[in-house]
Amino acid sequence: MNSFFKTIGTSLAVGALLLSGTIGWMSNPGVVSAATSTVVTADQMISKVTAASKAIKNFHLDVTKKQDIQSGGVRVSNTNTLKLDISRLPNFAAAGTVASSLLETSYSLYANDKEFYYLVDGSELIDESEDEGYDDDGEPIDPDAQYWLGLEKTEWEAFYSKGQYDPVSMLDSVKNYKKSMKVSTAGAQTVLQFTVTDPTAAKGIIKLYDQENLWDGETVQPKSVTWKLFVNTKTWQTEKLTVDLSYVLVSDGAKDTYTTKIEAKYSKNNKGTAIVKPAELE
């Protein structure tokens, strides 16, 4: 079912009209002047947030990802929403839903450290079947039933990865940008942020958060990346993350302009219930 999910994944991201290309992780980010912090330094804040986050066993994540692409005279817009209950300790597990405004559809999700699945209606599966309504084992697909389909890790990570959203791992993902980070306050929150326009530096964040757009055969031309982490100043626990991306993908002389705005909200720290693997997957 990889070809089916690849179509879904691409559509969830930017719509069927869009092309993509792959890029590599940057090793030496460009330096942007860091503002003097009136609260703590970036290193101190990262240390405090990491220590507080390591004690979180589970939490709820709400992500809204808005994407626009300008391809020639055509503009395509889509909003994805991801709602996940996540267990971090003692083992990783996640369950929830992902929805696309462009496709007007949603899917249930389940994952652990080694397995990744989404739930699809039999009627939709029949429409995408290459075997005229039969599954890989030759059994007829029931249009009124639902089926859990396996995902590759890279497909699952188009929705969620620890490097993107885990309160501890995502700080490790951006450690190379430390020279560009600024710390400020906003009410009861402390904000850690950086903006980079250097193409080499920006590519790493684009690859991390927009990887579903990036296939072989295209050149990425970053414009800017802004990453902001909002934490509770008293508890140092993560409350919100925003990521704004602007870049161009070039293929065979054609240029498509991408704009992505992500808002991730964190709640119910250590108040979640146990995540149970669906019986059909046992």
Coordinates of C-alpha atoms in Angstrom, one line a residue:
M1 CA 0.0 0.0 0.0
N2 CA 3.0 2.3 -0.2
S3 CA 1.9 3.9 -3.4
F4 CA -1.5 4.6 -2.0
F5 CA -0.1 6.2 1.2
K6 CA 2.4 8.2 -0.7
T7 CA -0.5 9.8 -2.6
I8 CA -2.3 10.4 0.6
G9 CA 0.8 11.8 2.3
T10 CA 1.6 14.2 -0.6
S11 CA -2.0 15.4 -0.7
L12 CA -2.2 15.9 3.0
A13 CA 0.8 18.1 2.7
V14 CA 0.2 20.4 -0.3
G15 CA -2.2 18.8 -2.8
A16 CA -1.8 16.6 -5.8
L17 CA -0.4 19.4 -8.1
L18 CA 2.8 19.7 -6.1
L19 CA 6.3 18.4 -6.9
S20 CA 9.0 17.7 -4.4
G21 CA 12.7 17.0 -3.9
T22 CA 15.1 15.8 -1.1
I23 CA 17.7 17.7 0.8
G24 CA 20.3 16.9 3.4
W25 CA 20.9 18.0 7.0
M26 CA 23.0 21.1 7.5
S27 CA 26.2 20.8 9.5
N28 CA 27.3 24.4 10.0
P29 CA 24.5 26.9 10.3
G30 CA 24.9 30.5 9.4
V31 CA 25.4 32.9 12.3
V32 CA 22.6 35.4 13.1
S33 CA 23.2 37.9 15.9
A34 CA 21.7 36.8 19.2
A35 CA 19.9 39.3 21.4
T36 CA 20.9 39.7 25.0
S37 CA 18.5 37.7 27.2
T38 CA 16.8 39.5 30.1
V39 CA 15.7 36.2 31.6
V40 CA 18.2 33.3 31.0
T41 CA 20.6 32.4 28.3
A42 CA 19.6 30.0 25.5
D43 CA 21.8 27.3 27.1
Q44 CA 20.2 27.8 30.5
M45 CA 16.7 27.7 29.1
I46 CA 17.5 24.5 27.1
S47 CA 18.8 22.9 30.2
K48 CA 15.8 23.9 32.3
V49 CA 13.3 22.8 29.6
T50 CA 15.1 19.5 29.0
A51 CA 15.1 18.7 32.8
A52 CA 11.4 19.5 33.2
S53 CA 10.5 17.6 30.0
K54 CA 12.3 14.4 31.0
A55 CA 9.8 13.9 33.8
I56 CA 6.8 14.0 31.5
K57 CA 5.5 10.4 31.0
N58 CA 2.6 11.4 28.7
F59 CA 1.0 14.4 27.1
H60 CA -1.5 15.5 24.4
L61 CA -0.4 17.1 21.2
D62 CA -2.5 19.3 18.9
V63 CA -0.8 20.4 15.6
T64 CA -2.3 22.6 13.0
K65 CA -0.2 22.7 9.8
K66 CA -1.2 25.2 7.1
Q67 CA 0.5 25.0 3.7
D68 CA 0.2 27.1 0.6
I69 CA 2.0 26.5 -2.7
Q70 CA 2.2 28.8 -5.7
S71 CA 2.8 26.7 -8.8
G72 CA 2.8 28.9 -11.9
G73 CA -0.6 30.6 -11.9
V74 CA -2.1 27.9 -9.6
R75 CA -2.3 28.2 -5.8
V76 CA -3.1 25.3 -3.6
S77 CA -3.9 25.5 0.1
N78 CA -4.4 22.8 2.7
T79 CA -4.7 22.6 6.5
N80 CA -3.7 19.4 8.3
T81 CA -4.7 18.8 11.9
L82 CA -2.9 16.2 14.0
K83 CA -4.3 15.2 17.4
L84 CA -2.2 12.6 19.3
D85 CA -2.1 11.2 22.8
I86 CA 1.5 10.4 23.4
S87 CA 3.2 8.2 25.9
R88 CA 7.0 8.8 26.4
L89 CA 7.8 6.6 29.4
P90 CA 8.5 3.8 29.9
N91 CA 8.0 3.2 26.1
F92 CA 6.9 5.3 23.2
A93 CA 3.3 4.9 21.9
A94 CA 0.9 7.3 20.2
A95 CA -2.8 7.2 19.1
G96 CA -5.0 9.8 17.6
T97 CA -6.1 11.2 14.2
V98 CA -4.8 13.2 11.3
A99 CA -7.1 15.2 9.0
S100 CA -6.8 17.1 5.7
S101 CA -9.0 20.0 4.6
L102 CA -7.9 19.5 1.0
L103 CA -9.0 15.8 0.9
E104 CA -11.9 16.4 3.3
T105 CA -10.9 13.2 5.1
S106 CA -9.3 11.9 8.3
Y107 CA -7.5 8.8 9.5
S108 CA -7.0 7.2 12.9
L109 CA -3.3 6.5 13.8
Y110 CA -1.4 4.2 16.1
A111 CA 2.3 3.9 16.5
N112 CA 5.0 2.6 18.9
D113 CA 8.8 2.5 18.6
K114 CA 8.7 -0.2 15.9
E115 CA 5.2 -0.2 14.3
F116 CA 3.2 2.5 12.5
Y117 CA -0.4 2.2 11.3
Y118 CA -3.3 4.2 10.0
L119 CA -7.0 3.1 9.7
V120 CA -8.8 3.3 6.4
D121 CA -12.4 2.5 5.3
G122 CA -12.8 -0.6 3.1
S123 CA -14.7 1.4 0.5
E124 CA -11.7 3.7 0.1
L125 CA -9.3 0.8 0.1
I126 CA -11.3 -0.8 -2.8
D127 CA -11.1 2.4 -4.8
E128 CA -7.3 2.3 -4.5
S129 CA -6.9 -1.5 -4.8
E130 CA -4.8 -2.8 -7.7
D131 CA -6.4 -6.2 -7.4
E132 CA -10.1 -5.3 -8.1
G133 CA -11.3 -5.3 -4.5
Y134 CA -9.0 -8.0 -3.0
D135 CA -6.3 -7.5 -0.4
D136 CA -2.7 -8.8 -0.6
D137 CA -3.8 -12.2 0.7
G138 CA -6.4 -12.6 -2.0
E139 CA -9.3 -12.0 0.4
P140 CA -12.2 -9.7 -0.7
I141 CA -12.2 -6.3 0.9
D142 CA -15.4 -5.5 2.8
P143 CA -16.5 -1.9 1.9
D144 CA -18.3 -1.5 5.2
A145 CA -15.3 -2.6 7.3
Q146 CA -12.2 -0.7 8.4
Y147 CA -8.6 -1.9 8.0
W148 CA -5.4 -1.0 9.7
L149 CA -2.6 -0.5 7.2
G150 CA 1.1 -0.5 8.0
L151 CA 3.3 2.6 7.4
E152 CA 7.0 2.9 6.8
K153 CA 8.8 4.9 9.5
T154 CA 9.4 7.7 7.0
E155 CA 5.7 7.9 6.2
W156 CA 4.7 8.1 9.8
E157 CA 7.3 10.8 10.4
A158 CA 5.5 12.9 7.8
F159 CA 3.0 13.4 10.6
Y160 CA 5.0 13.0 13.8
S161 CA 8.6 12.4 14.8
K162 CA 10.3 12.9 18.1
G163 CA 12.7 15.3 16.5
Q164 CA 9.8 17.5 15.4
Y165 CA 7.6 17.6 18.5
D166 CA 9.0 15.6 21.5
P167 CA 9.8 18.2 24.2
V168 CA 13.2 16.8 24.8
S169 CA 14.2 15.5 21.3
M170 CA 13.2 18.6 19.4
L171 CA 15.6 20.7 21.5
D172 CA 18.4 18.3 20.4
S173 CA 17.2 18.7 16.8
V174 CA 17.9 22.5 16.9
K175 CA 21.1 22.5 18.9
N176 CA 23.2 23.6 15.9
Y177 CA 21.2 26.9 15.8
K178 CA 22.2 27.9 19.3
K179 CA 24.2 30.9 18.1
S180 CA 21.0 32.3 16.5
M181 CA 18.8 31.8 19.5
K182 CA 17.1 34.6 21.5
V183 CA 15.3 34.4 24.8
S184 CA 12.4 36.7 25.7
T185 CA 9.3 36.7 27.9
A186 CA 5.6 36.9 26.9
G187 CA 3.3 37.1 29.9
A188 CA 3.7 33.9 31.9
Q189 CA 5.8 32.3 29.2
T190 CA 9.4 32.3 28.3
V191 CA 10.1 32.1 24.5
L192 CA 13.1 30.6 22.8
Q193 CA 13.4 31.4 19.2
F194 CA 15.6 31.8 16.1
T195 CA 15.3 33.0 12.6
V196 CA 17.7 32.0 9.8
T197 CA 17.8 33.0 6.2
D198 CA 21.1 31.4 5.3
P199 CA 20.2 28.6 2.9
T200 CA 22.4 26.0 4.4
A201 CA 21.1 26.6 7.9
A202 CA 17.5 26.8 6.8
K203 CA 17.5 23.5 4.9
G204 CA 17.8 21.4 8.0
I205 CA 14.6 22.8 9.6
I206 CA 12.7 22.5 6.2
K207 CA 13.7 18.9 6.0
L208 CA 12.7 18.2 9.6
Y209 CA 9.2 19.7 9.4
D210 CA 8.3 19.5 5.7
Q211 CA 9.9 16.2 4.7
E212 CA 6.7 15.0 3.1
N213 CA 7.2 17.5 0.3
L214 CA 10.8 16.6 -0.4
W215 CA 11.3 13.9 -3.0
D216 CA 14.2 13.3 -5.4
G217 CA 14.9 15.5 -8.4
E218 CA 14.4 19.0 -7.1
T219 CA 16.5 21.8 -5.7
V220 CA 15.5 23.5 -2.5
Q221 CA 16.0 27.3 -2.3
P222 CA 15.2 28.4 1.3
K223 CA 14.0 31.9 2.0
S224 CA 13.6 31.9 5.8
V225 CA 12.9 29.8 8.8
T226 CA 11.5 31.0 12.1
W227 CA 11.2 28.5 15.1
K228 CA 9.7 29.5 18.4
L229 CA 9.2 27.5 21.6
F230 CA 6.9 28.8 24.3
V231 CA 7.3 27.3 27.8
N232 CA 5.7 28.0 31.2
T233 CA 8.2 30.2 33.1
K234 CA 7.4 28.6 36.5
T235 CA 7.4 24.9 35.5
W236 CA 9.6 25.1 32.3
Q237 CA 7.3 22.7 30.6
T238 CA 6.6 23.2 26.9
E239 CA 3.2 24.7 26.0
K240 CA 3.5 25.7 22.4
L241 CA 5.8 25.5 19.3
T242 CA 5.5 27.5 16.1
V243 CA 7.5 27.0 12.9
D244 CA 7.3 29.2 9.9
L245 CA 8.9 28.0 6.7
S246 CA 9.3 29.8 3.3
Y247 CA 11.2 28.2 0.4
V248 CA 11.2 27.4 -3.3
L249 CA 11.5 24.0 -5.0
V250 CA 13.0 24.1 -8.5
S251 CA 12.6 21.2 -11.0
D252 CA 13.3 21.4 -14.7
G253 CA 13.4 25.1 -14.6
A254 CA 10.0 25.4 -12.9
K255 CA 9.8 27.1 -9.5
D256 CA 7.1 26.3 -6.9
T257 CA 6.9 28.6 -3.8
Y258 CA 6.0 26.9 -0.5
T259 CA 4.8 28.6 2.7
T260 CA 4.2 26.4 5.8
K261 CA 2.9 27.6 9.2
I262 CA 2.9 25.1 12.1
E263 CA 1.4 25.6 15.5
A264 CA 1.7 22.7 18.0
K265 CA 0.0 22.9 21.5
Y266 CA 0.9 20.7 24.4
S267 CA -1.5 19.8 27.2
K268 CA -2.5 17.1 29.8
N269 CA 1.1 16.5 30.9
N270 CA 1.2 13.3 33.0
K271 CA -2.7 13.1 32.9
G272 CA -3.2 10.8 30.0
T273 CA -4.5 7.3 30.1
A274 CA -2.6 4.2 28.9
I275 CA -2.4 3.9 25.1
V276 CA -3.6 0.4 24.1
K277 CA -2.6 -1.2 20.9
P278 CA -5.7 -2.0 18.8
A279 CA -6.8 -5.6 19.2
E280 CA -6.7 -6.1 15.4
L281 CA -2.9 -5.4 15.5
E282 CA -2.1 -7.9 18.2

